[in-house]
Short mmCIF file of C-alpha atoms in Angstrom, two decimals:
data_model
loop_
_atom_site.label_atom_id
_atom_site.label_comp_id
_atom_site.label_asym_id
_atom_site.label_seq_id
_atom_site.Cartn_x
_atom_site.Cartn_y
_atom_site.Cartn_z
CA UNK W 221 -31.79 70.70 -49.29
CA UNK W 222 -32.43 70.21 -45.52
CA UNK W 223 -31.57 67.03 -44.10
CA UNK W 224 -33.96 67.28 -40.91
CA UNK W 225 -37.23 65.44 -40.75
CA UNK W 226 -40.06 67.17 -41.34
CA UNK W 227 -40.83 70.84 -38.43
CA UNK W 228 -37.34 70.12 -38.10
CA UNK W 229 -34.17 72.60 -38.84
CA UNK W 230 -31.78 74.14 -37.97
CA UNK W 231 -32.66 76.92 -36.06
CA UNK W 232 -34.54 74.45 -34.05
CA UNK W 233 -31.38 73.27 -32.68
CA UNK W 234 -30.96 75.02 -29.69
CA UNK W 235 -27.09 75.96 -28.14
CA UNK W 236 -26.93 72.27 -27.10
CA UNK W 237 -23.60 69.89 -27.49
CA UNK W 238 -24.16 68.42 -31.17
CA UNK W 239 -22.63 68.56 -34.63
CA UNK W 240 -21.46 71.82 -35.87
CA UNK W 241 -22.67 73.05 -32.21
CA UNK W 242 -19.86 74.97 -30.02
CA UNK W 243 -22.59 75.14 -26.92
CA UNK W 244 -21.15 72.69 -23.78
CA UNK W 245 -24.31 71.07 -22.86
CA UNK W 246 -24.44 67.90 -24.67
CA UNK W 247 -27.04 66.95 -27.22
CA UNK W 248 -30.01 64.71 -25.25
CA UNK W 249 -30.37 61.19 -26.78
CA UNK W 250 -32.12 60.90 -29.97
CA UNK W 251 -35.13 58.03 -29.33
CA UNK W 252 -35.14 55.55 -31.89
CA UNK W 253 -38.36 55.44 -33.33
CA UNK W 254 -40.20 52.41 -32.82
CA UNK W 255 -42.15 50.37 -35.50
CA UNK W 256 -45.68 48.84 -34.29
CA UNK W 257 -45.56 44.99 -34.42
CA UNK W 258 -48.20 43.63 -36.82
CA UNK W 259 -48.28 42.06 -40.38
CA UNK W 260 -46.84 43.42 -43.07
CA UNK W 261 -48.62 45.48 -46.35
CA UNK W 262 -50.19 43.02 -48.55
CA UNK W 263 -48.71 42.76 -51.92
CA UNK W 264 -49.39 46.28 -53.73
CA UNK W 265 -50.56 48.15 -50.79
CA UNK W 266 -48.80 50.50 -49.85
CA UNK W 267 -47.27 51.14 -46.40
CA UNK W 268 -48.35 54.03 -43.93
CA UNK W 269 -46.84 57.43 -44.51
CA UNK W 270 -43.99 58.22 -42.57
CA UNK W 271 -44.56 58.50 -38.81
CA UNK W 272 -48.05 56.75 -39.41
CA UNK W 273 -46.87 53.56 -38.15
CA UNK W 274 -44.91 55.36 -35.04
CA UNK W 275 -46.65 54.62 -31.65
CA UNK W 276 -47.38 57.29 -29.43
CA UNK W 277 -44.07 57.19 -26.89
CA UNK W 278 -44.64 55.64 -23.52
CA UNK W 279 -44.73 58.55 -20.43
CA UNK W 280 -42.42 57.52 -17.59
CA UNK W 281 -44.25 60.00 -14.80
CA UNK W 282 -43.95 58.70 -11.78
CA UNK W 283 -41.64 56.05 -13.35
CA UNK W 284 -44.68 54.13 -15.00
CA UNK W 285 -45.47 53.87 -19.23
CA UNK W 286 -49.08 53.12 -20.63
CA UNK W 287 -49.62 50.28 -22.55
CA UNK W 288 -51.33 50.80 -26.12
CA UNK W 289 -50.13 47.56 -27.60
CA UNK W 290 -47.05 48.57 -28.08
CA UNK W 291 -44.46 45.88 -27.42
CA UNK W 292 -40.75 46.89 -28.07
CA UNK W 293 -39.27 43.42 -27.90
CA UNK W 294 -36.33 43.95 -25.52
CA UNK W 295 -38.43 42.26 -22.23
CA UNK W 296 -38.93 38.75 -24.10
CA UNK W 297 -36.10 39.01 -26.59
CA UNK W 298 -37.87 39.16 -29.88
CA UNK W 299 -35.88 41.58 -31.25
CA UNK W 300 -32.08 39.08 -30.79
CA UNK W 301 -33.87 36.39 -30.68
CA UNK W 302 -34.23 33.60 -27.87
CA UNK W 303 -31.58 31.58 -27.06
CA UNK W 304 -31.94 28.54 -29.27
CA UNK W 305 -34.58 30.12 -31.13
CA UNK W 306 -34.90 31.16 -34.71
CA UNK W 307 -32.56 34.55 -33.62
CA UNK W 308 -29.93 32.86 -31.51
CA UNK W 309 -26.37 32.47 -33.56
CA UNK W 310 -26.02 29.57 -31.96
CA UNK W 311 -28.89 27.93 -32.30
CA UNK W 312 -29.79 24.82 -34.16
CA UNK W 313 -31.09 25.35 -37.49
CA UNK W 314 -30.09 29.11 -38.28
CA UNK W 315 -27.31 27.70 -40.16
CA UNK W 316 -25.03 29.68 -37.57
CA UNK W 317 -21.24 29.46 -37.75
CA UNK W 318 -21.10 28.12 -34.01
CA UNK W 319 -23.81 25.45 -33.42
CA UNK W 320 -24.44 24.86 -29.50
CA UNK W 321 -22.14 21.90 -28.23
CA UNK W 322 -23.96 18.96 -26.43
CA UNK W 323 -23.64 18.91 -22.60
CA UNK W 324 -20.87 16.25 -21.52
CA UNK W 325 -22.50 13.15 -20.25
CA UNK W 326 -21.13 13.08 -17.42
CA UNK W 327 -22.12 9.66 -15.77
CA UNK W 328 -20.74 7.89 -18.98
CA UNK W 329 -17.54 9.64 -18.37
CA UNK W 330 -17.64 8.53 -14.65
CA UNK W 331 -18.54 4.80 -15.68
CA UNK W 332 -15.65 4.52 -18.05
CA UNK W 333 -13.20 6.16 -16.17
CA UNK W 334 -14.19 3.40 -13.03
CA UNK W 335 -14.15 0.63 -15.78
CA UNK W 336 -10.00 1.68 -16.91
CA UNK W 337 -8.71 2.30 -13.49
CA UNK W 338 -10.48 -0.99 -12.24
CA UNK W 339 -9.12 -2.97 -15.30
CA UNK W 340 -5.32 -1.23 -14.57
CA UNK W 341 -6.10 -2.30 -10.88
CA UNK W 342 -6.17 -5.67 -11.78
CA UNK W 343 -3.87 -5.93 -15.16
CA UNK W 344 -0.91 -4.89 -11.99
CA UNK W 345 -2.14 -6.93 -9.36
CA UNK W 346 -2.04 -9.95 -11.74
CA UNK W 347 0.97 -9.23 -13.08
CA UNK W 348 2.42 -8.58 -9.61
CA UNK W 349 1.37 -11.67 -8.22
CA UNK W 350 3.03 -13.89 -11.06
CA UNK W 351 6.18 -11.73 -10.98
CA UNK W 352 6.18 -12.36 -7.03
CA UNK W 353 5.50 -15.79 -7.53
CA UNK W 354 8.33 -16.47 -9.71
CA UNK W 355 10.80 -15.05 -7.59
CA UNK W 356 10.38 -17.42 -4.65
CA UNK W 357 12.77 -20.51 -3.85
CA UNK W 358 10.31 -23.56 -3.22
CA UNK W 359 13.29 -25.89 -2.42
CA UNK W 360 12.28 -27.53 1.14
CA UNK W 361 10.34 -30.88 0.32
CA UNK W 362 8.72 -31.68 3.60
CA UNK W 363 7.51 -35.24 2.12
CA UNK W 364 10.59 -36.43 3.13
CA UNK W 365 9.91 -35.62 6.77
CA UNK W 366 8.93 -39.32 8.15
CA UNK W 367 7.34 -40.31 11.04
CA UNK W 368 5.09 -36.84 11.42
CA UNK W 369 2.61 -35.69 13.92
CA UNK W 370 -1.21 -35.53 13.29
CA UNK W 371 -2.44 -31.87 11.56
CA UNK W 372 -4.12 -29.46 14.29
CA UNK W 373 -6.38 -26.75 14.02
CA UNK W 374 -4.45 -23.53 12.84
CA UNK W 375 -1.08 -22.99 10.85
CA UNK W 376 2.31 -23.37 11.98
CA UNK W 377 5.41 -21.94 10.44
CA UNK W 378 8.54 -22.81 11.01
CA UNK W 379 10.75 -19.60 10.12
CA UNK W 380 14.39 -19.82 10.54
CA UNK W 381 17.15 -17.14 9.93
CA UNK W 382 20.47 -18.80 8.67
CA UNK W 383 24.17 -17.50 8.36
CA UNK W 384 23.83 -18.75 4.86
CA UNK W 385 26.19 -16.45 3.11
CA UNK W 386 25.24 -18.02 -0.33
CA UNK W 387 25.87 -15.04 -3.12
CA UNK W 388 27.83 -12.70 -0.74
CA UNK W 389 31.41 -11.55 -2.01
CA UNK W 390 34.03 -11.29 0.09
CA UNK W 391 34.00 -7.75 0.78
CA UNK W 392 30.29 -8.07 1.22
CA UNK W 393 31.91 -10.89 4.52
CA UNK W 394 33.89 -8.28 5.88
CA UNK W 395 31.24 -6.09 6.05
CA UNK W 396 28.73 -7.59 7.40
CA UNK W 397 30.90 -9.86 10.02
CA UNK W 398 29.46 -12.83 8.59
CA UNK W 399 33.25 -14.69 8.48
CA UNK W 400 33.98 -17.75 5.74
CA UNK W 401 32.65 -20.52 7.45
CA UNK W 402 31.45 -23.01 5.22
CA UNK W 403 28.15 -24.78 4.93
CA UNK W 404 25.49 -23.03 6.67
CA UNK W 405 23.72 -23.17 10.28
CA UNK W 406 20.45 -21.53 11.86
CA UNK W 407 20.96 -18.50 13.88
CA UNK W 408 17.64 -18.15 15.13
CA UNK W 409 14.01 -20.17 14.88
CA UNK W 410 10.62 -19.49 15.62
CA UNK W 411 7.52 -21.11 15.52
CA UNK W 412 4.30 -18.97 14.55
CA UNK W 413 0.76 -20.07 15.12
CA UNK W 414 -1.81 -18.63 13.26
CA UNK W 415 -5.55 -19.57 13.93
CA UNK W 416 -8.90 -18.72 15.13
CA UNK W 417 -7.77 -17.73 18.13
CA UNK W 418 -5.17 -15.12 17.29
CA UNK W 419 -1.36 -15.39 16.69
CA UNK W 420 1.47 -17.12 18.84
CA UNK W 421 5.25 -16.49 18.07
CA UNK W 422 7.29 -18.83 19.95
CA UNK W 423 11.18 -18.49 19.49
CA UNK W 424 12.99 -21.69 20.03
CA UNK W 425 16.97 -20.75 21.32
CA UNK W 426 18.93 -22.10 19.04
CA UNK W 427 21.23 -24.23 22.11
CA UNK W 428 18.19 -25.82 23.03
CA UNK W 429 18.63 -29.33 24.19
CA UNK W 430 17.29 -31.48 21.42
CA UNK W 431 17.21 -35.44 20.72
CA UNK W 432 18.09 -36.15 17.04
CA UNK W 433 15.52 -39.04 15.50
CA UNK W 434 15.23 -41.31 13.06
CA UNK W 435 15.52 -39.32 9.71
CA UNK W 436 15.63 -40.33 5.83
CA UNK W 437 18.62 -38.47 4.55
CA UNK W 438 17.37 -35.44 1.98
CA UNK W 439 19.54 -36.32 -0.15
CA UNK W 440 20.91 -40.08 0.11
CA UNK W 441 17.25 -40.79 0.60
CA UNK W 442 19.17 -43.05 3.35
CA UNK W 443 17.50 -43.70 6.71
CA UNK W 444 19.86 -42.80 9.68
CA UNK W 445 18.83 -44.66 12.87
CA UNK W 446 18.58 -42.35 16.24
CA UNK W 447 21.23 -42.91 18.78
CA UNK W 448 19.26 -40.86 21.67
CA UNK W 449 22.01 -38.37 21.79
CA UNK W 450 21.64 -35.30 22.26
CA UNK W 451 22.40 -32.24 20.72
CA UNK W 452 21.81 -28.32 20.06
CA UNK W 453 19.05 -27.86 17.84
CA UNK W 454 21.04 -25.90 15.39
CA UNK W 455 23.19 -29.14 15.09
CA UNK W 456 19.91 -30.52 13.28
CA UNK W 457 19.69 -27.96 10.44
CA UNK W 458 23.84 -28.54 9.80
CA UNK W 459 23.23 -32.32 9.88
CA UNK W 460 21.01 -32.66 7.05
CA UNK W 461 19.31 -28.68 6.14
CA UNK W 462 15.62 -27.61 6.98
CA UNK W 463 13.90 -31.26 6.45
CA UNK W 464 16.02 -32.67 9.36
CA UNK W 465 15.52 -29.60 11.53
CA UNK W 466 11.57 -29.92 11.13
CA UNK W 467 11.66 -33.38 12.05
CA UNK W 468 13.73 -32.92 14.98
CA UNK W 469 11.39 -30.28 16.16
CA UNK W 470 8.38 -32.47 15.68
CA UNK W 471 9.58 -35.83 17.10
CA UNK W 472 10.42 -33.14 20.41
CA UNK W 473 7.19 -31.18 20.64
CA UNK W 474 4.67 -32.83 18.95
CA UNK W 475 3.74 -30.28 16.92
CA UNK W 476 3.18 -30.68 13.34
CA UNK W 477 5.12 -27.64 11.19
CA UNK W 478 3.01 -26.64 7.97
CA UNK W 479 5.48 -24.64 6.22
CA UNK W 480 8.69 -23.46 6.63
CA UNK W 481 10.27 -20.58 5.13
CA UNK W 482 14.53 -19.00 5.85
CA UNK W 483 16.26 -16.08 4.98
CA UNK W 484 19.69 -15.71 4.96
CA UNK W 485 22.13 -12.98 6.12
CA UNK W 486 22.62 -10.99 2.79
CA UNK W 487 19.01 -11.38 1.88
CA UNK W 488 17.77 -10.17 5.65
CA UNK W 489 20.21 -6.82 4.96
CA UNK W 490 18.94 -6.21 1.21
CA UNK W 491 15.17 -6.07 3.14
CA UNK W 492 16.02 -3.88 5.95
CA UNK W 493 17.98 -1.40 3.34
CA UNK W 494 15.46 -1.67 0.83
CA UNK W 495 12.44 -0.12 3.94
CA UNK W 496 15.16 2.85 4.04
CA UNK W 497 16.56 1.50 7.28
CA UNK W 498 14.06 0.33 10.69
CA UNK W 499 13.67 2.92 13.86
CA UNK W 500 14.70 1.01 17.02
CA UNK W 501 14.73 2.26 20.51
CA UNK W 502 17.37 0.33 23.04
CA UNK W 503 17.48 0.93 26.62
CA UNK W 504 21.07 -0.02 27.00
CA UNK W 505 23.29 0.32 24.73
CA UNK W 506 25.88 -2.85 23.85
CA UNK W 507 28.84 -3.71 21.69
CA UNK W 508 29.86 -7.16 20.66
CA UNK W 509 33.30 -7.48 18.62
CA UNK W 510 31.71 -11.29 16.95
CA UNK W 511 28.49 -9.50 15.50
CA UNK W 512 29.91 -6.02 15.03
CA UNK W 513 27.35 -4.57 17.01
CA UNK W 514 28.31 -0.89 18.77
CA UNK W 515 25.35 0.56 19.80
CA UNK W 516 24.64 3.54 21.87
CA UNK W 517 20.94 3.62 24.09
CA UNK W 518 18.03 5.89 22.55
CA UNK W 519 16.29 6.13 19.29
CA UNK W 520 18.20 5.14 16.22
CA UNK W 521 17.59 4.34 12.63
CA UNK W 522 19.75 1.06 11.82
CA UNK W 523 20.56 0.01 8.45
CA UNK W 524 20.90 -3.49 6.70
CA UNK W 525 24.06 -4.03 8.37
CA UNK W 526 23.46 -2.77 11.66
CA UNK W 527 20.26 -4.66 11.96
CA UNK W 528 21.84 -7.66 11.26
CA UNK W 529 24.17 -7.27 14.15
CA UNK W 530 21.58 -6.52 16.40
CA UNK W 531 19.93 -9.45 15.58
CA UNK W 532 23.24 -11.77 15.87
CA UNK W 533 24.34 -10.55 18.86
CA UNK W 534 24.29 -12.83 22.04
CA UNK W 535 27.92 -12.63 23.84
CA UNK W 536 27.43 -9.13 25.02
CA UNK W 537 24.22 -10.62 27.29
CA UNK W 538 24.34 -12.45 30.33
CA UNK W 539 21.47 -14.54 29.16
CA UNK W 540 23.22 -15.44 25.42
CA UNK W 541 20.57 -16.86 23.54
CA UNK W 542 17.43 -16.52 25.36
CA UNK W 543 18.53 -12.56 25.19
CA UNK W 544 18.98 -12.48 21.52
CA UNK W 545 15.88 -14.30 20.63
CA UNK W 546 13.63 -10.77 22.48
CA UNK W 547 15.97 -8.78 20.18
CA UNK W 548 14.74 -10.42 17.27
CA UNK W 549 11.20 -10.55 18.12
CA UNK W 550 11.77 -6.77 18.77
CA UNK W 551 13.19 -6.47 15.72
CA UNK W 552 10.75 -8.17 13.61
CA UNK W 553 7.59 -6.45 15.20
CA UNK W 554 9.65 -2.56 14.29
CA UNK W 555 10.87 -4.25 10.67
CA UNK W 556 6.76 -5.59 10.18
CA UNK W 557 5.30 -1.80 11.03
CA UNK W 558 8.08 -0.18 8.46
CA UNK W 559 7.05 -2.30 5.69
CA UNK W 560 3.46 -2.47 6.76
CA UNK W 561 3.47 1.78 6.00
CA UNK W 562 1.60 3.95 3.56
CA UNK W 563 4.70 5.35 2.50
CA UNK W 564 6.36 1.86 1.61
CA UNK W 565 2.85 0.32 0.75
CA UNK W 566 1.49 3.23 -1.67
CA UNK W 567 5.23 4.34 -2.91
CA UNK W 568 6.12 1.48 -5.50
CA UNK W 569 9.72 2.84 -5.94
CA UNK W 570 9.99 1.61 -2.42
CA UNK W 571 7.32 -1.42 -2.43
CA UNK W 572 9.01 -3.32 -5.62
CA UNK W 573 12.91 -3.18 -4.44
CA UNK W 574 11.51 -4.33 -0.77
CA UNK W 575 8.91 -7.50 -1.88
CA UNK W 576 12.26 -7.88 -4.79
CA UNK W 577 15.16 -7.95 -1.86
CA UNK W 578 12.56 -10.26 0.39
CA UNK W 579 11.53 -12.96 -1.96
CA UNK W 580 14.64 -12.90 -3.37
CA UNK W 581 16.64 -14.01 -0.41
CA UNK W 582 13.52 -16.47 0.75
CA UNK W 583 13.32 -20.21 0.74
CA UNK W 584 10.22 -21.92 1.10
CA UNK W 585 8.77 -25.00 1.17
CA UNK W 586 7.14 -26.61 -2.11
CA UNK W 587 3.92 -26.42 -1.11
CA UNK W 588 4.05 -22.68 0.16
CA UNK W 589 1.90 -19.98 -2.25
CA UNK W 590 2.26 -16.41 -2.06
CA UNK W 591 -1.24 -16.06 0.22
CA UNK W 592 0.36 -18.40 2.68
CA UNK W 593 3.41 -15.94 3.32
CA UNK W 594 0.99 -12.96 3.25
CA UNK W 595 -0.85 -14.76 5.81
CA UNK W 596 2.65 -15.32 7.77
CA UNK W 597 4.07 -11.94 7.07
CA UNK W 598 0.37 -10.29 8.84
CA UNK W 599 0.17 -12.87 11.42
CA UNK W 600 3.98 -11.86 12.45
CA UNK W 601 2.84 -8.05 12.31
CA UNK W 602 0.09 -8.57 14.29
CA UNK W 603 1.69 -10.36 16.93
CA UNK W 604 4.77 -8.57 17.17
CA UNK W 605 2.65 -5.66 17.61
CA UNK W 606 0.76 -6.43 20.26
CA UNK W 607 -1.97 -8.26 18.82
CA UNK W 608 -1.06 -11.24 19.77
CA UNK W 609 1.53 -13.46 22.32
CA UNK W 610 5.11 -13.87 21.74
CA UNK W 611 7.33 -15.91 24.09
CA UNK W 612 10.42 -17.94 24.18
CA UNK W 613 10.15 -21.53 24.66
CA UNK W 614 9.60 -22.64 28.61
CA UNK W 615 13.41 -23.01 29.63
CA UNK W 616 14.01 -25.48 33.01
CA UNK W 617 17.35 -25.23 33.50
CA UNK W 618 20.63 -26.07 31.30
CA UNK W 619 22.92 -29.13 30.54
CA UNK W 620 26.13 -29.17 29.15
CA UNK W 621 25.70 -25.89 28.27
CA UNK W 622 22.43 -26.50 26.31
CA UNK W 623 19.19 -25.03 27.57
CA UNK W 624 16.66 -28.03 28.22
CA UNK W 625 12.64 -27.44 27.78
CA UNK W 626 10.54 -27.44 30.96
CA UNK W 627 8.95 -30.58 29.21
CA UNK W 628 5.22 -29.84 31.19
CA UNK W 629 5.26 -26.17 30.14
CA UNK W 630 5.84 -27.27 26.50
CA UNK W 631 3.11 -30.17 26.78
CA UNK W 632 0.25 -27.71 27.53
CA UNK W 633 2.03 -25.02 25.15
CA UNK W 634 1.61 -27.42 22.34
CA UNK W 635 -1.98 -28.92 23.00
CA UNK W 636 -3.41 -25.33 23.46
CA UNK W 637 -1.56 -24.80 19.72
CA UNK W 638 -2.96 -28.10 18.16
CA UNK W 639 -6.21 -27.36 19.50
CA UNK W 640 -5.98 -23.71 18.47
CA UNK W 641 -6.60 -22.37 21.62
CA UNK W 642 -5.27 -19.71 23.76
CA UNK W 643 -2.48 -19.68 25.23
CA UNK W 644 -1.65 -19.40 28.26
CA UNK W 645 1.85 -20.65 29.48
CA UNK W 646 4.47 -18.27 29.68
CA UNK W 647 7.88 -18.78 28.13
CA UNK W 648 11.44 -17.07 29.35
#
């Protein structure tokens, strides 16, 4: 029986590479014979002879066919169908076994994920803020403060850094050259001014010659008639704490204090440690055997408890006080910038410990809210960066050893801070 289509057989295979062929040209391709599109036989009618239905091959001469109606399919894809059409496998009603999946919506996706990060945004900042609030020590009731000047334009704060060593062990004394004294006393005090009109930090030397007044006790609730002596102002605060020391301040200046806010020496370390330590750069370098300071000149990193000598230090200056109080304004504008940073501000294993260590170690006045101190803690920034004016308090002389105000100085100091305007005197 011969296999081969019809005028075809065997000897028509020439010596060509094929089956049961040992010739080494290979076989050319076999065309596929093509089946003329159109309808199919009626019922009972039979279909065209073989090679009836076969359309007459296209010629490629010169690389171009004829067209007899012929249509093969493979330019519009009839014969695999179109994609989502009746031939695709994946299209939608073939029944195939992978049915298209939908394109992602992708401005849902974008809405939603806005909608959880802003509703995480504020579930933390909420949380932070009552967690913060908690934490601070409201215990300075400036109600008791009698006899007080009128309210200016602007904000004054009255911040004060004490030797309190309330909390510190022994070893923790030692350390830190804070000795055993009992009681506690101010080491430093500053007025800042915060306004319109920018920012005004005015350090007050603590040996500043000061009249005590009139007070009501804090405690006794007992009114103590002034004698017109006088005194250093940090004899104020160990008289009778923060509510005599603001109303010594304002019988001498005039100037009504809004809030007042102190750290102590433990709590002022645990903040400087907590930053990773504050970059200072000295000119000369100093030692002082009371403070513990030994300090070389140049750029240095100082830690909790080298910062808090710096700050402390006064007998190794031939100005005392009025040197120590530039320190700490010095201090306070590098410490400000180090916690003001994107890696302490973004990093919240360093932002946590640091607002923990600060408001831990704070006390504030009863009336004091977390936006005030925000508003102090920028404010100081600013101004301790250049943004604003910082100054000592106009110095005239001394007496007794005390330094006394150059009382015209500090008249137009404080009516330019009532009124909220510039300043313009210069301090020591």
């Amino acid at each position: 029986m011969n296999d081969w289509p019809d005028g075809w057989s065997d000897d028509n295979r020439s010596n060509r590479y094929g089956r049961g062929s040992a010739g080494a040209q290979p076989e050319s391709a076999r065309v596929m014979r093509q089946v003329r599109r159109g309808p199919a036989p009626a019922p009972g009618q039979d279909a065209p002879p073989y090679g009836g239905g076969v359309p007459r091959q296209p010629s490629y001469v010169d690389g171009q066919g004829y067209d007899d109606g012929y249509d093969s399919g493979y330019n519009t894809g009839h014969v695999y169908g179109t994609p989502g059409g009746p031939g695709d496998p994946q299209g939608p009603g073939d029944g195939g076994a992978y049915p298209r999946r939908p394109a992602p919506n992708w401005r849902r996706r974008i809405k939603w994920t806005a909608i959880t990060l802003v509703t995480a945004l504020v579930v933390v900042s909420v949380g932070t803020y009552f967690w913060a609030d908690s934490k601070l020590h409201r215990d300075v009731d400036l109600s008791k403060v009698i006899d007080r000047p009128e309210t200016g334009e602007g904000t004054n704060y009255l911040i004060v850094g004490s030797d309190s060593r309330a909390g510190m062990s022994a070893e923790e004394k030692k350390k830190l050259h804070t000795g055993s004294a009992e009681g506690k006393r101010t080491d430093s005090m500053m007025i800042l001014h915060t306004g319109s009109n920018g920012s005004t930090l005015v350090s007050l030397p603590r040996d500043s010659d000061v009249e005590i007044p009139t007070f009501k006790g804090s405690e006794s609730g007992k009114t103590y008639q002034g004698t017109g002596k006088h005194l250093k102002l940090n004899a104020a605060y160990a008289m009778d704490g923060p509510e005599l020391l603001v109303r010594t301040i304002e019988a001498n200046t005039g100037l009504r204090i809004d809030h007042y806010v102190e750290i102590g020496f433990g709590g002022f370390a645990s903040i400087v440690d907590a930053v990773g330590g504050v970059e200072m750069t000295l000119d000369k370098g100093f030692k002082d055997k009371y403070s513990g300071a030994d300090f070389k000149a140049g750029k240095q990193t100082l830690n909790g408890e080298q910062a808090l000598a710096f700050v402390r230090t006064r007998h190794a200056f031939a100005a005392s006080d009025l040197e120590r109080t530039k320190n700490q304004q010095k201090f306070l504008a590098a410490l400000a910038h180090q916690v003001a940073t994107p890696s302490t501000v973004l990093n919240p294993f360093k932002l946590y410990p640091t607002m923990g260590a600060g408001l831990d170690s704070l006390v504030v006045d009863k009336d004091m809210s977390l936006w005030d101190l925000a508003d102090m803690f920028w404010a100081m920034k600013g101004v301790t960066g250049g943004e604003g004016k910082s100054m000592n308090m106009p110095i005239s002389g001394s007496s007794g050893g005390n330094l006394v105000w150059d009382k015209a100085k500090v008249k137009t100091l404080v009516d330019e801070l009532k009124n909220d305007e510039k300043v313009t005197v210069s301090g020591n």
